[in-house]
JSON list of C-alpha atoms in Angstrom, two decimals:
[
{"chain": "A", "resi": 1, "resn": "MET", "atom": "CA", "xyz": [89.18, 127.69, 101.69]},
{"chain": "A", "resi": 2, "resn": "SER", "atom": "CA", "xyz": [85.64, 126.29, 101.78]},
{"chain": "A", "resi": 3, "resn": "ASN", "atom": "CA", "xyz": [85.03, 126.43, 98.01]},
{"chain": "A", "resi": 4, "resn": "SER", "atom": "CA", "xyz": [87.90, 124.10, 97.12]},
{"chain": "A", "resi": 5, "resn": "LEU", "atom": "CA", "xyz": [87.50, 121.72, 94.23]},
{"chain": "A", "resi": 6, "resn": "LYS", "atom": "CA", "xyz": [86.34, 118.25, 95.08]},
{"chain": "A", "resi": 7, "resn": "PHE", "atom": "CA", "xyz": [87.39, 115.32, 92.97]},
{"chain": "A", "resi": 8, "resn": "TRP", "atom": "CA", "xyz": [85.66, 112.00, 92.61]},
{"chain": "A", "resi": 9, "resn": "LYS", "atom": "CA", "xyz": [87.70, 109.18, 94.10]},
{"chain": "A", "resi": 10, "resn": "PRO", "atom": "CA", "xyz": [87.30, 105.81, 92.32]},
{"chain": "A", "resi": 11, "resn": "GLY", "atom": "CA", "xyz": [85.54, 103.33, 94.55]},
{"chain": "A", "resi": 12, "resn": "THR", "atom": "CA", "xyz": [83.28, 105.95, 96.10]},
{"chain": "A", "resi": 13, "resn": "SER", "atom": "CA", "xyz": [79.87, 107.03, 94.93]},
{"chain": "A", "resi": 14, "resn": "GLY", "atom": "CA", "xyz": [80.76, 108.71, 91.67]},
{"chain": "A", "resi": 15, "resn": "PRO", "atom": "CA", "xyz": [79.05, 111.19, 89.40]},
{"chain": "A", "resi": 16, "resn": "GLY", "atom": "CA", "xyz": [76.13, 110.18, 87.22]},
{"chain": "A", "resi": 17, "resn": "SER", "atom": "CA", "xyz": [73.56, 107.46, 87.58]},
{"chain": "A", "resi": 18, "resn": "ASN", "atom": "CA", "xyz": [74.26, 104.06, 89.03]},
{"chain": "A", "resi": 19, "resn": "LEU", "atom": "CA", "xyz": [70.89, 102.64, 87.95]},
{"chain": "A", "resi": 20, "resn": "ASP", "atom": "CA", "xyz": [72.34, 100.59, 85.11]},
{"chain": "A", "resi": 21, "resn": "ARG", "atom": "CA", "xyz": [75.47, 99.50, 86.94]},
{"chain": "A", "resi": 22, "resn": "ALA", "atom": "CA", "xyz": [75.82, 96.36, 89.00]},
{"chain": "A", "resi": 23, "resn": "SER", "atom": "CA", "xyz": [76.00, 96.98, 92.71]},
{"chain": "A", "resi": 24, "resn": "GLU", "atom": "CA", "xyz": [79.16, 96.34, 94.69]},
{"chain": "A", "resi": 25, "resn": "ALA", "atom": "CA", "xyz": [77.35, 93.48, 96.44]},
{"chain": "A", "resi": 26, "resn": "GLU", "atom": "CA", "xyz": [77.21, 91.55, 93.19]},
{"chain": "A", "resi": 27, "resn": "GLY", "atom": "CA", "xyz": [80.95, 91.10, 93.34]},
{"chain": "A", "resi": 28, "resn": "ASN", "atom": "CA", "xyz": [83.68, 91.50, 90.83]},
{"chain": "A", "resi": 29, "resn": "LEU", "atom": "CA", "xyz": [82.12, 91.28, 87.39]},
{"chain": "A", "resi": 30, "resn": "VAL", "atom": "CA", "xyz": [85.26, 90.18, 85.63]},
{"chain": "A", "resi": 31, "resn": "SER", "atom": "CA", "xyz": [85.89, 87.24, 87.94]},
{"chain": "A", "resi": 32, "resn": "SER", "atom": "CA", "xyz": [82.44, 85.80, 87.23]},
{"chain": "A", "resi": 33, "resn": "ALA", "atom": "CA", "xyz": [83.10, 85.60, 83.50]},
{"chain": "A", "resi": 34, "resn": "PRO", "atom": "CA", "xyz": [83.84, 82.07, 82.31]},
{"chain": "A", "resi": 35, "resn": "LEU", "atom": "CA", "xyz": [87.38, 81.18, 81.40]},
{"chain": "A", "resi": 36, "resn": "PRO", "atom": "CA", "xyz": [88.18, 79.95, 77.89]},
{"chain": "A", "resi": 37, "resn": "GLY", "atom": "CA", "xyz": [88.38, 76.17, 77.89]},
{"chain": "A", "resi": 38, "resn": "SER", "atom": "CA", "xyz": [86.06, 75.94, 80.87]},
{"chain": "A", "resi": 39, "resn": "SER", "atom": "CA", "xyz": [84.35, 72.61, 81.46]},
{"chain": "A", "resi": 40, "resn": "LEU", "atom": "CA", "xyz": [80.99, 74.39, 81.75]},
{"chain": "A", "resi": 41, "resn": "SER", "atom": "CA", "xyz": [78.57, 74.04, 78.86]},
{"chain": "A", "resi": 42, "resn": "ILE", "atom": "CA", "xyz": [78.14, 77.07, 76.62]},
{"chain": "A", "resi": 43, "resn": "GLN", "atom": "CA", "xyz": [74.68, 77.66, 78.09]},
{"chain": "A", "resi": 44, "resn": "ALA", "atom": "CA", "xyz": [76.06, 77.51, 81.64]},
{"chain": "A", "resi": 45, "resn": "GLN", "atom": "CA", "xyz": [78.84, 79.93, 80.68]},
{"chain": "A", "resi": 46, "resn": "ARG", "atom": "CA", "xyz": [76.26, 82.33, 79.25]},
{"chain": "A", "resi": 47, "resn": "GLN", "atom": "CA", "xyz": [74.15, 82.14, 82.41]},
{"chain": "A", "resi": 48, "resn": "ASN", "atom": "CA", "xyz": [77.21, 82.90, 84.55]},
{"chain": "A", "resi": 49, "resn": "LEU", "atom": "CA", "xyz": [77.84, 86.21, 82.79]},
{"chain": "A", "resi": 50, "resn": "PRO", "atom": "CA", "xyz": [76.72, 89.26, 84.79]},
{"chain": "A", "resi": 51, "resn": "ILE", "atom": "CA", "xyz": [74.47, 90.57, 82.00]},
{"chain": "A", "resi": 52, "resn": "TYR", "atom": "CA", "xyz": [72.36, 87.40, 82.06]},
{"chain": "A", "resi": 53, "resn": "LYS", "atom": "CA", "xyz": [70.54, 88.35, 85.27]},
{"chain": "A", "resi": 54, "resn": "HIS", "atom": "CA", "xyz": [69.45, 91.60, 83.57]},
{"chain": "A", "resi": 55, "resn": "ARG", "atom": "CA", "xyz": [68.14, 89.90, 80.41]},
{"chain": "A", "resi": 56, "resn": "ASN", "atom": "CA", "xyz": [64.45, 90.66, 80.93]},
{"chain": "A", "resi": 57, "resn": "LYS", "atom": "CA", "xyz": [65.07, 94.27, 81.99]},
{"chain": "A", "resi": 58, "resn": "LEU", "atom": "CA", "xyz": [67.22, 94.85, 78.91]},
{"chain": "A", "resi": 59, "resn": "LEU", "atom": "CA", "xyz": [64.66, 93.32, 76.54]},
{"chain": "A", "resi": 60, "resn": "TYR", "atom": "CA", "xyz": [61.89, 95.37, 78.16]},
{"chain": "A", "resi": 61, "resn": "SER", "atom": "CA", "xyz": [63.92, 98.57, 77.78]},
{"chain": "A", "resi": 62, "resn": "ILE", "atom": "CA", "xyz": [64.71, 97.86, 74.13]},
{"chain": "A", "resi": 63, "resn": "GLU", "atom": "CA", "xyz": [61.07, 97.06, 73.41]},
{"chain": "A", "resi": 64, "resn": "ASN", "atom": "CA", "xyz": [59.83, 100.28, 75.01]},
{"chain": "A", "resi": 65, "resn": "HIS", "atom": "CA", "xyz": [62.50, 102.85, 74.17]},
{"chain": "A", "resi": 66, "resn": "GLY", "atom": "CA", "xyz": [64.00, 103.97, 70.88]},
{"chain": "A", "resi": 67, "resn": "VAL", "atom": "CA", "xyz": [67.47, 104.35, 72.36]},
{"chain": "A", "resi": 68, "resn": "VAL", "atom": "CA", "xyz": [68.95, 102.30, 75.19]},
{"chain": "A", "resi": 69, "resn": "ILE", "atom": "CA", "xyz": [72.43, 102.88, 76.60]},
{"chain": "A", "resi": 70, "resn": "VAL", "atom": "CA", "xyz": [73.94, 99.83, 78.26]},
{"chain": "A", "resi": 71, "resn": "VAL", "atom": "CA", "xyz": [76.89, 100.34, 80.60]},
{"chain": "A", "resi": 72, "resn": "GLY", "atom": "CA", "xyz": [78.80, 97.44, 82.09]},
{"chain": "A", "resi": 73, "resn": "GLN", "atom": "CA", "xyz": [82.24, 96.21, 82.99]},
{"chain": "A", "resi": 74, "resn": "THR", "atom": "CA", "xyz": [84.51, 94.68, 80.39]},
{"chain": "A", "resi": 75, "resn": "GLY", "atom": "CA", "xyz": [83.70, 90.98, 80.13]},
{"chain": "A", "resi": 76, "resn": "CYS", "atom": "CA", "xyz": [80.15, 91.20, 81.47]},
{"chain": "A", "resi": 77, "resn": "GLY", "atom": "CA", "xyz": [78.65, 89.98, 78.17]},
{"chain": "A", "resi": 78, "resn": "LYS", "atom": "CA", "xyz": [77.25, 93.13, 76.55]},
{"chain": "A", "resi": 79, "resn": "THR", "atom": "CA", "xyz": [78.74, 92.48, 73.11]},
{"chain": "A", "resi": 80, "resn": "THR", "atom": "CA", "xyz": [78.14, 88.74, 72.89]},
{"chain": "A", "resi": 81, "resn": "GLN", "atom": "CA", "xyz": [74.95, 88.22, 74.86]},
{"chain": "A", "resi": 82, "resn": "LEU", "atom": "CA", "xyz": [72.71, 91.16, 74.04]},
{"chain": "A", "resi": 83, "resn": "PRO", "atom": "CA", "xyz": [72.44, 90.26, 70.33]},
{"chain": "A", "resi": 84, "resn": "GLN", "atom": "CA", "xyz": [71.64, 86.67, 71.34]},
{"chain": "A", "resi": 85, "resn": "PHE", "atom": "CA", "xyz": [68.95, 87.84, 73.77]},
{"chain": "A", "resi": 86, "resn": "LEU", "atom": "CA", "xyz": [67.43, 89.85, 70.92]},
{"chain": "A", "resi": 87, "resn": "LEU", "atom": "CA", "xyz": [67.64, 86.87, 68.54]},
{"chain": "A", "resi": 88, "resn": "GLU", "atom": "CA", "xyz": [65.95, 84.59, 71.08]},
{"chain": "A", "resi": 89, "resn": "ALA", "atom": "CA", "xyz": [63.22, 87.22, 71.67]},
{"chain": "A", "resi": 90, "resn": "GLY", "atom": "CA", "xyz": [62.34, 87.31, 67.96]},
{"chain": "A", "resi": 91, "resn": "TRP", "atom": "CA", "xyz": [63.97, 90.59, 66.91]},
{"chain": "A", "resi": 92, "resn": "ALA", "atom": "CA", "xyz": [65.51, 88.88, 63.88]},
{"chain": "A", "resi": 93, "resn": "ASP", "atom": "CA", "xyz": [62.27, 87.38, 62.58]},
{"chain": "A", "resi": 94, "resn": "ASN", "atom": "CA", "xyz": [60.80, 88.27, 59.19]},
{"chain": "A", "resi": 95, "resn": "GLY", "atom": "CA", "xyz": [64.20, 88.64, 57.56]},
{"chain": "A", "resi": 96, "resn": "HIS", "atom": "CA", "xyz": [65.46, 91.41, 59.84]},
{"chain": "A", "resi": 97, "resn": "ILE", "atom": "CA", "xyz": [69.03, 91.54, 61.13]},
{"chain": "A", "resi": 98, "resn": "ILE", "atom": "CA", "xyz": [70.50, 92.53, 64.48]},
{"chain": "A", "resi": 99, "resn": "ALA", "atom": "CA", "xyz": [73.57, 94.68, 63.76]},
{"chain": "A", "resi": 100, "resn": "CYS", "atom": "CA", "xyz": [76.42, 95.27, 66.17]},
{"chain": "A", "resi": 101, "resn": "THR", "atom": "CA", "xyz": [79.19, 97.65, 65.18]},
{"chain": "A", "resi": 102, "resn": "GLN", "atom": "CA", "xyz": [82.74, 97.36, 66.43]},
{"chain": "A", "resi": 103, "resn": "PRO", "atom": "CA", "xyz": [85.43, 100.03, 66.19]},
{"chain": "A", "resi": 104, "resn": "ARG", "atom": "CA", "xyz": [88.05, 97.58, 64.92]},
{"chain": "A", "resi": 105, "resn": "ARG", "atom": "CA", "xyz": [88.14, 94.79, 62.32]},
{"chain": "A", "resi": 106, "resn": "VAL", "atom": "CA", "xyz": [89.69, 92.27, 64.70]},
{"chain": "A", "resi": 107, "resn": "ALA", "atom": "CA", "xyz": [86.94, 92.83, 67.26]},
{"chain": "A", "resi": 108, "resn": "ALA", "atom": "CA", "xyz": [84.20, 92.34, 64.64]},
{"chain": "A", "resi": 109, "resn": "THR", "atom": "CA", "xyz": [85.67, 89.04, 63.43]},
{"chain": "A", "resi": 110, "resn": "SER", "atom": "CA", "xyz": [86.58, 87.55, 66.81]},
{"chain": "A", "resi": 111, "resn": "VAL", "atom": "CA", "xyz": [83.28, 88.43, 68.47]},
{"chain": "A", "resi": 112, "resn": "ALA", "atom": "CA", "xyz": [81.35, 87.01, 65.51]},
{"chain": "A", "resi": 113, "resn": "GLU", "atom": "CA", "xyz": [83.31, 83.75, 65.82]},
{"chain": "A", "resi": 114, "resn": "ARG", "atom": "CA", "xyz": [82.53, 83.51, 69.54]},
{"chain": "A", "resi": 115, "resn": "VAL", "atom": "CA", "xyz": [78.82, 84.24, 69.09]},
{"chain": "A", "resi": 116, "resn": "ALA", "atom": "CA", "xyz": [78.54, 81.75, 66.20]},
{"chain": "A", "resi": 117, "resn": "THR", "atom": "CA", "xyz": [79.98, 79.10, 68.52]},
{"chain": "A", "resi": 118, "resn": "GLU", "atom": "CA", "xyz": [77.54, 80.01, 71.28]},
{"chain": "A", "resi": 119, "resn": "VAL", "atom": "CA", "xyz": [74.57, 79.99, 68.89]},
{"chain": "A", "resi": 120, "resn": "GLY", "atom": "CA", "xyz": [75.72, 76.64, 67.50]},
{"chain": "A", "resi": 121, "resn": "THR", "atom": "CA", "xyz": [76.11, 77.66, 63.89]},
{"chain": "A", "resi": 122, "resn": "ILE", "atom": "CA", "xyz": [78.98, 78.01, 61.48]},
{"chain": "A", "resi": 123, "resn": "LEU", "atom": "CA", "xyz": [80.39, 81.48, 61.05]},
{"chain": "A", "resi": 124, "resn": "GLY", "atom": "CA", "xyz": [78.72, 83.15, 58.09]},
{"chain": "A", "resi": 125, "resn": "ASP", "atom": "CA", "xyz": [75.38, 81.41, 58.46]},
{"chain": "A", "resi": 126, "resn": "GLU", "atom": "CA", "xyz": [73.12, 82.68, 61.27]},
{"chain": "A", "resi": 127, "resn": "VAL", "atom": "CA", "xyz": [75.94, 84.82, 62.70]},
{"chain": "A", "resi": 128, "resn": "GLY", "atom": "CA", "xyz": [78.33, 86.68, 60.44]},
{"chain": "A", "resi": 129, "resn": "TYR", "atom": "CA", "xyz": [80.56, 89.67, 60.05]},
{"chain": "A", "resi": 130, "resn": "THR", "atom": "CA", "xyz": [81.39, 92.22, 57.42]},
{"chain": "A", "resi": 131, "resn": "ILE", "atom": "CA", "xyz": [84.53, 94.31, 57.36]},
{"chain": "A", "resi": 132, "resn": "ARG", "atom": "CA", "xyz": [86.24, 96.19, 54.56]},
{"chain": "A", "resi": 133, "resn": "PHE", "atom": "CA", "xyz": [87.08, 93.76, 51.72]},
{"chain": "A", "resi": 134, "resn": "GLU", "atom": "CA", "xyz": [85.58, 90.78, 53.60]},
{"chain": "A", "resi": 135, "resn": "ASP", "atom": "CA", "xyz": [81.96, 89.72, 54.02]},
{"chain": "A", "resi": 136, "resn": "VAL", "atom": "CA", "xyz": [81.36, 86.47, 55.90]},
{"chain": "A", "resi": 137, "resn": "SER", "atom": "CA", "xyz": [77.58, 86.45, 56.02]},
{"chain": "A", "resi": 138, "resn": "ASN", "atom": "CA", "xyz": [74.63, 84.99, 54.16]},
{"chain": "A", "resi": 139, "resn": "LYS", "atom": "CA", "xyz": [72.20, 87.44, 52.60]},
{"chain": "A", "resi": 140, "resn": "ASP", "atom": "CA", "xyz": [69.23, 85.18, 53.38]},
{"chain": "A", "resi": 141, "resn": "ARG", "atom": "CA", "xyz": [70.18, 83.46, 56.65]},
{"chain": "A", "resi": 142, "resn": "THR", "atom": "CA", "xyz": [72.37, 85.80, 58.72]},
{"chain": "A", "resi": 143, "resn": "ARG", "atom": "CA", "xyz": [70.45, 87.17, 61.72]},
{"chain": "A", "resi": 144, "resn": "ILE", "atom": "CA", "xyz": [73.27, 88.66, 63.83]},
{"chain": "A", "resi": 145, "resn": "LEU", "atom": "CA", "xyz": [75.81, 90.70, 61.90]},
{"chain": "A", "resi": 146, "resn": "TYR", "atom": "CA", "xyz": [78.94, 92.20, 63.42]},
{"chain": "A", "resi": 147, "resn": "MET", "atom": "CA", "xyz": [80.64, 94.91, 61.41]},
{"chain": "A", "resi": 148, "resn": "THR", "atom": "CA", "xyz": [82.95, 97.85, 61.66]},
{"chain": "A", "resi": 149, "resn": "ASP", "atom": "CA", "xyz": [81.25, 101.19, 62.16]},
{"chain": "A", "resi": 150, "resn": "GLY", "atom": "CA", "xyz": [82.64, 102.29, 58.79]},
{"chain": "A", "resi": 151, "resn": "MET", "atom": "CA", "xyz": [80.81, 99.47, 57.00]},
{"chain": "A", "resi": 152, "resn": "LEU", "atom": "CA", "xyz": [77.47, 100.40, 58.55]},
{"chain": "A", "resi": 153, "resn": "PHE", "atom": "CA", "xyz": [78.05, 104.05, 57.72]},
{"chain": "A", "resi": 154, "resn": "ARG", "atom": "CA", "xyz": [78.74, 103.12, 54.07]},
{"chain": "A", "resi": 155, "resn": "GLU", "atom": "CA", "xyz": [75.46, 101.21, 54.07]},
{"chain": "A", "resi": 156, "resn": "THR", "atom": "CA", "xyz": [73.61, 104.39, 55.11]},
{"chain": "A", "resi": 157, "resn": "LEU", "atom": "CA", "xyz": [74.70, 105.96, 51.82]},
{"chain": "A", "resi": 158, "resn": "VAL", "atom": "CA", "xyz": [72.63, 103.36, 49.94]},
{"chain": "A", "resi": 159, "resn": "ASP", "atom": "CA", "xyz": [69.85, 102.83, 52.51]},
{"chain": "A", "resi": 160, "resn": "PRO", "atom": "CA", "xyz": [69.65, 105.83, 54.87]},
{"chain": "A", "resi": 161, "resn": "LEU", "atom": "CA", "xyz": [66.91, 104.19, 56.94]},
{"chain": "A", "resi": 162, "resn": "LEU", "atom": "CA", "xyz": [68.86, 100.92, 57.31]},
{"chain": "A", "resi": 163, "resn": "THR", "atom": "CA", "xyz": [65.63, 99.03, 56.65]},
{"chain": "A", "resi": 164, "resn": "ARG", "atom": "CA", "xyz": [67.07, 95.54, 56.87]},
{"chain": "A", "resi": 165, "resn": "TYR", "atom": "CA", "xyz": [67.93, 95.97, 60.57]},
{"chain": "A", "resi": 166, "resn": "SER", "atom": "CA", "xyz": [65.56, 95.61, 63.51]},
{"chain": "A", "resi": 167, "resn": "VAL", "atom": "CA", "xyz": [68.18, 96.68, 66.08]},
{"chain": "A", "resi": 168, "resn": "ILE", "atom": "CA", "xyz": [71.47, 98.49, 65.66]},
{"chain": "A", "resi": 169, "resn": "MET", "atom": "CA", "xyz": [73.99, 98.32, 68.48]},
{"chain": "A", "resi": 170, "resn": "ILE", "atom": "CA", "xyz": [76.84, 100.81, 68.45]},
{"chain": "A", "resi": 171, "resn": "ASP", "atom": "CA", "xyz": [79.34, 99.01, 70.63]},
{"chain": "A", "resi": 172, "resn": "GLU", "atom": "CA", "xyz": [82.21, 100.87, 72.27]},
{"chain": "A", "resi": 173, "resn": "ALA", "atom": "CA", "xyz": [80.54, 104.21, 71.46]},
{"chain": "A", "resi": 174, "resn": "HIS", "atom": "CA", "xyz": [82.78, 105.88, 74.03]},
{"chain": "A", "resi": 175, "resn": "GLU", "atom": "CA", "xyz": [85.75, 105.18, 71.75]},
{"chain": "A", "resi": 176, "resn": "ARG", "atom": "CA", "xyz": [85.14, 108.22, 69.61]},
{"chain": "A", "resi": 177, "resn": "SER", "atom": "CA", "xyz": [85.83, 107.88, 65.90]},
{"chain": "A", "resi": 178, "resn": "THR", "atom": "CA", "xyz": [84.67, 109.76, 62.85]},
{"chain": "A", "resi": 179, "resn": "TYR", "atom": "CA", "xyz": [82.43, 106.90, 61.70]},
{"chain": "A", "resi": 180, "resn": "THR", "atom": "CA", "xyz": [80.93, 106.35, 65.16]},
{"chain": "A", "resi": 181, "resn": "ASP", "atom": "CA", "xyz": [80.11, 110.04, 65.51]},
{"chain": "A", "resi": 182, "resn": "LEU", "atom": "CA", "xyz": [78.61, 110.16, 62.00]},
{"chain": "A", "resi": 183, "resn": "LEU", "atom": "CA", "xyz": [76.58, 107.00, 62.65]},
{"chain": "A", "resi": 184, "resn": "LEU", "atom": "CA", "xyz": [75.17, 108.37, 65.89]},
{"chain": "A", "resi": 185, "resn": "GLY", "atom": "CA", "xyz": [74.11, 111.50, 64.01]},
{"chain": "A", "resi": 186, "resn": "VAL", "atom": "CA", "xyz": [72.49, 109.53, 61.18]},
{"chain": "A", "resi": 187, "resn": "LEU", "atom": "CA", "xyz": [70.72, 107.16, 63.59]},
{"chain": "A", "resi": 188, "resn": "LYS", "atom": "CA", "xyz": [69.37, 110.08, 65.61]},
{"chain": "A", "resi": 189, "resn": "LYS", "atom": "CA", "xyz": [67.46, 111.27, 62.54]}
]
């Protein structure tokens, strides 16, 4: 039967675009991530993450396109580094905030703690988080804000244009939830 179904086998050239994915020659992305307690400085750890070599391309894409989809392996630095790249490039100037949603409360708090350490600030100052019943941020000084997708959606009820944000990252968008789907619809408008 010549018209048999063909399935994609992991490890072979799969469906879709590979433009945004690291090539096989770049090695195992997870193994290049720094280990907790590493003797490397925080800056050296950041530079060892796979996303770091794509910093300029990512910033260019964000500057020139209204929507950018970033795909990368777990541990490559998307969640922790991209907001810092944006902060360093001036996207949080003039009182604006870089928002990054997380599907779960624990993720929002733990990632915010890690990024605050990397930025060299105390949690709740330049880097903060807001989850239901808990807001660890400073209205005047927070520049990177991690939050659950439900919290950002609630904010759209008061400010539909989300005017205090210069960039909004919907992290883990593939993990479908009611709030993520609603947010994507609101942000599209």
